[in-house]
Coordinates of C-alpha atoms in Angstrom, one line a residue:
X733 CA 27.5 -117.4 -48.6
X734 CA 29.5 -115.5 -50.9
X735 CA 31.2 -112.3 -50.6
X736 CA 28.6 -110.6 -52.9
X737 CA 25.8 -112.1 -51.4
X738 CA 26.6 -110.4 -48.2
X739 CA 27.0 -107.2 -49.3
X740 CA 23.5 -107.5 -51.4
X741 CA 22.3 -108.9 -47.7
X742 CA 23.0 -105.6 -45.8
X743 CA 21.6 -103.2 -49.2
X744 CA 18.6 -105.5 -49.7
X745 CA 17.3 -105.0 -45.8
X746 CA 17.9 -100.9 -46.5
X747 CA 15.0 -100.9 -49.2
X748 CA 12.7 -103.7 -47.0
X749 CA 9.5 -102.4 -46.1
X750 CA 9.4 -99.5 -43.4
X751 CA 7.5 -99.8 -40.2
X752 CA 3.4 -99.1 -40.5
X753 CA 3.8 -96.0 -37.9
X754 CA 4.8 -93.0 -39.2
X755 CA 5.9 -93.9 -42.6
X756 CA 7.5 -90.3 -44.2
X757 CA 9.4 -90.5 -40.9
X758 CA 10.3 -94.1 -41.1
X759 CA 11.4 -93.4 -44.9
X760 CA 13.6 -90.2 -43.8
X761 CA 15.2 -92.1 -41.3
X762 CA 16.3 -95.9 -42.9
X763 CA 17.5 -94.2 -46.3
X764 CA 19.0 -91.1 -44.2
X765 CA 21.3 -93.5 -41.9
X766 CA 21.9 -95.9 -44.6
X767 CA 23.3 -93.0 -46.8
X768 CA 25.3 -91.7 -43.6
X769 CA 26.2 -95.4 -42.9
X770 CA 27.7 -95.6 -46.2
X771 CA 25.2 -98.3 -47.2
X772 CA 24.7 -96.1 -49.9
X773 CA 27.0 -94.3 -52.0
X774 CA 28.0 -90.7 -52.7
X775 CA 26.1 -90.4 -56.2
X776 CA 24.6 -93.0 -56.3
X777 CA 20.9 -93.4 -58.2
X778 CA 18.1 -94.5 -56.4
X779 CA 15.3 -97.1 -57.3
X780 CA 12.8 -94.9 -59.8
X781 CA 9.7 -93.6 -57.1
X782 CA 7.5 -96.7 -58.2
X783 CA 9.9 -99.0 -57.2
X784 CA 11.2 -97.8 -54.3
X785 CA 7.6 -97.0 -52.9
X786 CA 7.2 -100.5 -53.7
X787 CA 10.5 -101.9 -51.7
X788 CA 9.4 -99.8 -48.6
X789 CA 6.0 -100.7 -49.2
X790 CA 4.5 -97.4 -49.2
X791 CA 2.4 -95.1 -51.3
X792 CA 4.0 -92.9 -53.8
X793 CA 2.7 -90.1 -52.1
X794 CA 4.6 -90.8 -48.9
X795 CA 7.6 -91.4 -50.9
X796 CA 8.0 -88.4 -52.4
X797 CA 7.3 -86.3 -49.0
X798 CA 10.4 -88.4 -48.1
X799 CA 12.3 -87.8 -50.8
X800 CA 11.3 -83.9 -50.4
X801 CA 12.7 -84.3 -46.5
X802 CA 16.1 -85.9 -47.7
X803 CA 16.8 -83.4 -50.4
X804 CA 15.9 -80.4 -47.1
X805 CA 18.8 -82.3 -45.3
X806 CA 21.1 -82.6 -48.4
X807 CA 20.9 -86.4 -48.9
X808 CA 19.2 -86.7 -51.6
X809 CA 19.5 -84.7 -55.2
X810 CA 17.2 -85.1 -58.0
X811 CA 17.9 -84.2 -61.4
X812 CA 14.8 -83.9 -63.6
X813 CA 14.5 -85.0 -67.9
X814 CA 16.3 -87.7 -69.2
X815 CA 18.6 -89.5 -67.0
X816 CA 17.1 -87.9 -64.4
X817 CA 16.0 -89.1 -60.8
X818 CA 17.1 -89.0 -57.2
X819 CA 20.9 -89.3 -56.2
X820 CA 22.5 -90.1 -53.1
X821 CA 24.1 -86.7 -51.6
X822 CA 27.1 -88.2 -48.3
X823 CA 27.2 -84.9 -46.8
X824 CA 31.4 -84.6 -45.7
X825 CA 29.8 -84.8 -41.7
X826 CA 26.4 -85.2 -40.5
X827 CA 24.5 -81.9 -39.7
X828 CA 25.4 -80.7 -36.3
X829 CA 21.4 -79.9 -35.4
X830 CA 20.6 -83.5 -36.6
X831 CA 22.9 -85.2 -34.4
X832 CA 22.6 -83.3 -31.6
X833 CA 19.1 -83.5 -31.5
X834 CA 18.7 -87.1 -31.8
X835 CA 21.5 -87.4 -28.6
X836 CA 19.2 -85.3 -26.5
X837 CA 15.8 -87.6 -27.9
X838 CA 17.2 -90.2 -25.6
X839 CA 17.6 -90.7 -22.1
X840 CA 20.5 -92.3 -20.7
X841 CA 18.1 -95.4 -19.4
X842 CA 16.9 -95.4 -23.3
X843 CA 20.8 -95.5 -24.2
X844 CA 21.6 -98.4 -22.0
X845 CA 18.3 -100.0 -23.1
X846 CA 19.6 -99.1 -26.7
X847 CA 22.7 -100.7 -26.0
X848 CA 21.4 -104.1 -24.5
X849 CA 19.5 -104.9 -27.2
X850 CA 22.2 -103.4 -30.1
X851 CA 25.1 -106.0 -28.1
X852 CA 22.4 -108.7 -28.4
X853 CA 22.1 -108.7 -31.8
X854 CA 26.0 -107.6 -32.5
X855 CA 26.5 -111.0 -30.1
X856 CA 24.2 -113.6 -32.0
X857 CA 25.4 -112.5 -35.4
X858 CA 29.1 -113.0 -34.3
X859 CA 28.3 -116.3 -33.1
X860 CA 26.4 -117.3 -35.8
X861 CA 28.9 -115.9 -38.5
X862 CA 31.6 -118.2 -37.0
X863 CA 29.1 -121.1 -37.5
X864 CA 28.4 -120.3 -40.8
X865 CA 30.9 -118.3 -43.1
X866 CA 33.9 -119.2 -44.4
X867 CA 37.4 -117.0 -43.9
X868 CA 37.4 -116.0 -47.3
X869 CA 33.7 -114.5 -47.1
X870 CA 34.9 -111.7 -44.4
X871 CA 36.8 -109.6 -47.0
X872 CA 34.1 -106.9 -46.4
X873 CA 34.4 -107.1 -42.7
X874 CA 38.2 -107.4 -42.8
X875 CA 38.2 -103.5 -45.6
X876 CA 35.7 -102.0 -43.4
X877 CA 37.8 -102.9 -40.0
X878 CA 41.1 -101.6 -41.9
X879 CA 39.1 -98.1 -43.2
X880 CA 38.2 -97.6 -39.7
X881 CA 41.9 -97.7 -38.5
X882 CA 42.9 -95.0 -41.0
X883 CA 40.0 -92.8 -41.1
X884 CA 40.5 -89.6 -40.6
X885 CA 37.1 -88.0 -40.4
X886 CA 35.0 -88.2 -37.3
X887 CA 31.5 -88.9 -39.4
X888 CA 33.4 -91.5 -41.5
X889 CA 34.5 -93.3 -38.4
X890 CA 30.7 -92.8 -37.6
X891 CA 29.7 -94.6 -40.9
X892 CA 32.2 -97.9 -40.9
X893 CA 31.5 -98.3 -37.5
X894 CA 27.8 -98.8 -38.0
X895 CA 28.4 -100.4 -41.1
X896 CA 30.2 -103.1 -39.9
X897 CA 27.6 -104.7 -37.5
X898 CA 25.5 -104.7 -40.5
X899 CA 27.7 -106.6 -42.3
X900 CA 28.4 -108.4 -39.5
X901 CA 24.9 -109.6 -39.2
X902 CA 25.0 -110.3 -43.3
X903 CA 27.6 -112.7 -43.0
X904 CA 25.5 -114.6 -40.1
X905 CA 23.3 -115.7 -43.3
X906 CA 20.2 -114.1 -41.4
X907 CA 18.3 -111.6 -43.3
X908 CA 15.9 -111.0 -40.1
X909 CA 18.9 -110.2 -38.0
X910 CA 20.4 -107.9 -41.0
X911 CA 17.2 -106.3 -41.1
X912 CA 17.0 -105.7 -36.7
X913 CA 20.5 -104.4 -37.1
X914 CA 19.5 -101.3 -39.9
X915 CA 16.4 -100.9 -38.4
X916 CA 18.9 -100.1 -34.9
X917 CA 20.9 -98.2 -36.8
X918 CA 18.2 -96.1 -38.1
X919 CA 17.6 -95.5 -34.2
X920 CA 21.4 -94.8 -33.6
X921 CA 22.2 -92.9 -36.8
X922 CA 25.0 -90.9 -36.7
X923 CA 25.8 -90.8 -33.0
X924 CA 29.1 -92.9 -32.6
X925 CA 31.0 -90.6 -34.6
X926 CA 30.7 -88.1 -31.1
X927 CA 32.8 -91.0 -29.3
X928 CA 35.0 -91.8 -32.6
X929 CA 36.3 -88.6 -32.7
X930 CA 39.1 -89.8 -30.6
X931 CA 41.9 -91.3 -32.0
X932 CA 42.7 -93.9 -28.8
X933 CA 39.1 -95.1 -28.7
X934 CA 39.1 -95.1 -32.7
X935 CA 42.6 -97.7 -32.9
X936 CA 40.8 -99.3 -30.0
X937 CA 37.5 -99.9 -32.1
X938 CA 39.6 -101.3 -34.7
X939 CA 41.3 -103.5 -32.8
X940 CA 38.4 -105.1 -31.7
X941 CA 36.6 -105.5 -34.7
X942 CA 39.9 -107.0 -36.1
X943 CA 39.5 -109.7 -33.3
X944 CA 35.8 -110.5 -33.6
X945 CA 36.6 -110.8 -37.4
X946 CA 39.1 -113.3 -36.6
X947 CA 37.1 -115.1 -34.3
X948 CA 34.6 -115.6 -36.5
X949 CA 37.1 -117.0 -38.9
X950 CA 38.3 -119.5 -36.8
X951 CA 35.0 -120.7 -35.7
X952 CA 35.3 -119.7 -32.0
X953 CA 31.6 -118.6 -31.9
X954 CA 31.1 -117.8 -28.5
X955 CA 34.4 -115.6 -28.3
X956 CA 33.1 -113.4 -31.7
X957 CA 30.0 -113.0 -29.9
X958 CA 31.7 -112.0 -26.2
X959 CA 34.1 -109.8 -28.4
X960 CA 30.8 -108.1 -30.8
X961 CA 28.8 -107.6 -27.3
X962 CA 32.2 -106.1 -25.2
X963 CA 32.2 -103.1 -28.1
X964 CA 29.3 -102.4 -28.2
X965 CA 28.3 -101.9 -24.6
X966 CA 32.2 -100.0 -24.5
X967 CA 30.8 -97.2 -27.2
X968 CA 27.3 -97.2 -25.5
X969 CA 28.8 -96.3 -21.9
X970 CA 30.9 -93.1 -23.7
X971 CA 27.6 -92.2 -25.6
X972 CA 25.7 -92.1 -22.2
X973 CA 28.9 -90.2 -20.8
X974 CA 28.4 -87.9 -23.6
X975 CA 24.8 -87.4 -23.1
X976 CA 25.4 -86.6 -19.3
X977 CA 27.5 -83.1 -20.8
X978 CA 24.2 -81.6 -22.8

């Protein structure tokens, strides 16, 4: 798979049709978390409303109370006559009231629960990645792993750390896993950026993603997916640590 291919693997799953409950919610949420994932870009124009409501398979109607929600949390902008439409808004750190109130939606068995299944999917894309890509298809792993290790921002930390596992699970070749892994993130959201926010545990992060990166490129698929599983469950135990504080 090439390089391009996997990044058009982790964009196409964002626009893939929502879930059948709660579909203004569901909208909110995947284009919200892709936006704060970095999935999409600071100013960048989305699909025109027919076509979007089309990608997420819902009705126009639905769509726009989304796009109404988004442009309430300052994600979303729209510019009306020509040239017009709705543009991506990255706000410089997620909203304090957003993140803390999906922290205190979950439990800490629901975080565990979270994690279990968030290191299963981390783990079978690893392996799978090192059965199926080629070195020269991780660039996008390898820039995101490197912009981690020098970002300075807590909610940009927040953002390449989630985008990673779902490039992770792009290069894997499997657009059902992509798909599972923003759908989690949609869950997740924001929240690692509370545990990023330290420097140690950031260079550690890093560090790890560096070595399931090269794991993968050397084919040693059981050791990506022990390495994608181990920091995954590491940033879950501090998010439950944090929860424990509220």
């Amino acid at each position: 798979m090439r390089q391009d291919e996997i990044e058009g693997a982790a964009r196409k799953a964002v626009f893939s049709p929502v879930d059948n409950r709660a579909r203004v919610e569901a909208v909110v949420r995947r284009i919200g978390d892709a936006i704060e994932l970095g999935l999409l870009t600071d100013g960048e124009q989305l699909p025109g409303e027919l076509e979007l409501a089309g990608q997420l398979g819902v009705s126009t109607v639905t769509l726009r109370e989304a796009l109404m929600a988004l442009r309430q949390q300052g994600l979303v902008t729209t510019r009306r006559g020509r040239g017009g439409g709705s543009f991506v808004s990255v706000p410089e750190v997620p909203a304090a009231d957003r993140l803390t109130a999906r922290l205190r939606g979950w439990s800490t068995e629901e975080l565990r629960d979270l994690g279990d299944h968030w290191a299963a999917l981390s783990g079978a894309a690893a392996r799978l990645a090192a059965q199926r890509t080629e070195g020269h298809d991780l660039r996008q792993l390898r820039r995101t792993a490197d912009e981690l290790a020098h970002a300075q921002e807590a909610a940009v930390r927040g953002r390449l750390y989630g985008r990673f596992h779902v490039e992770l699970a792009a290069a894997a070749q499997s657009a059902r896993l992509t798909r599972e892994q923003v759908a989690l993130q949609s869950e997740v959201g924001a929240l690692p950026c509370l545990v990023l926010a330290d420097d140690a545990f950031r260079e550690e992060v890093a560090d790890r993603h560096r070595a399931v990166i090269s794991a993968v490129q050397d084919g040693a698929h059981a050791t990506a997916g022990a390495l994608a599983e181990r920091c995954v469950r590491e940033s879950t135990a501090r998010l439950v640590a944090v929860r424990l504080t509220l």
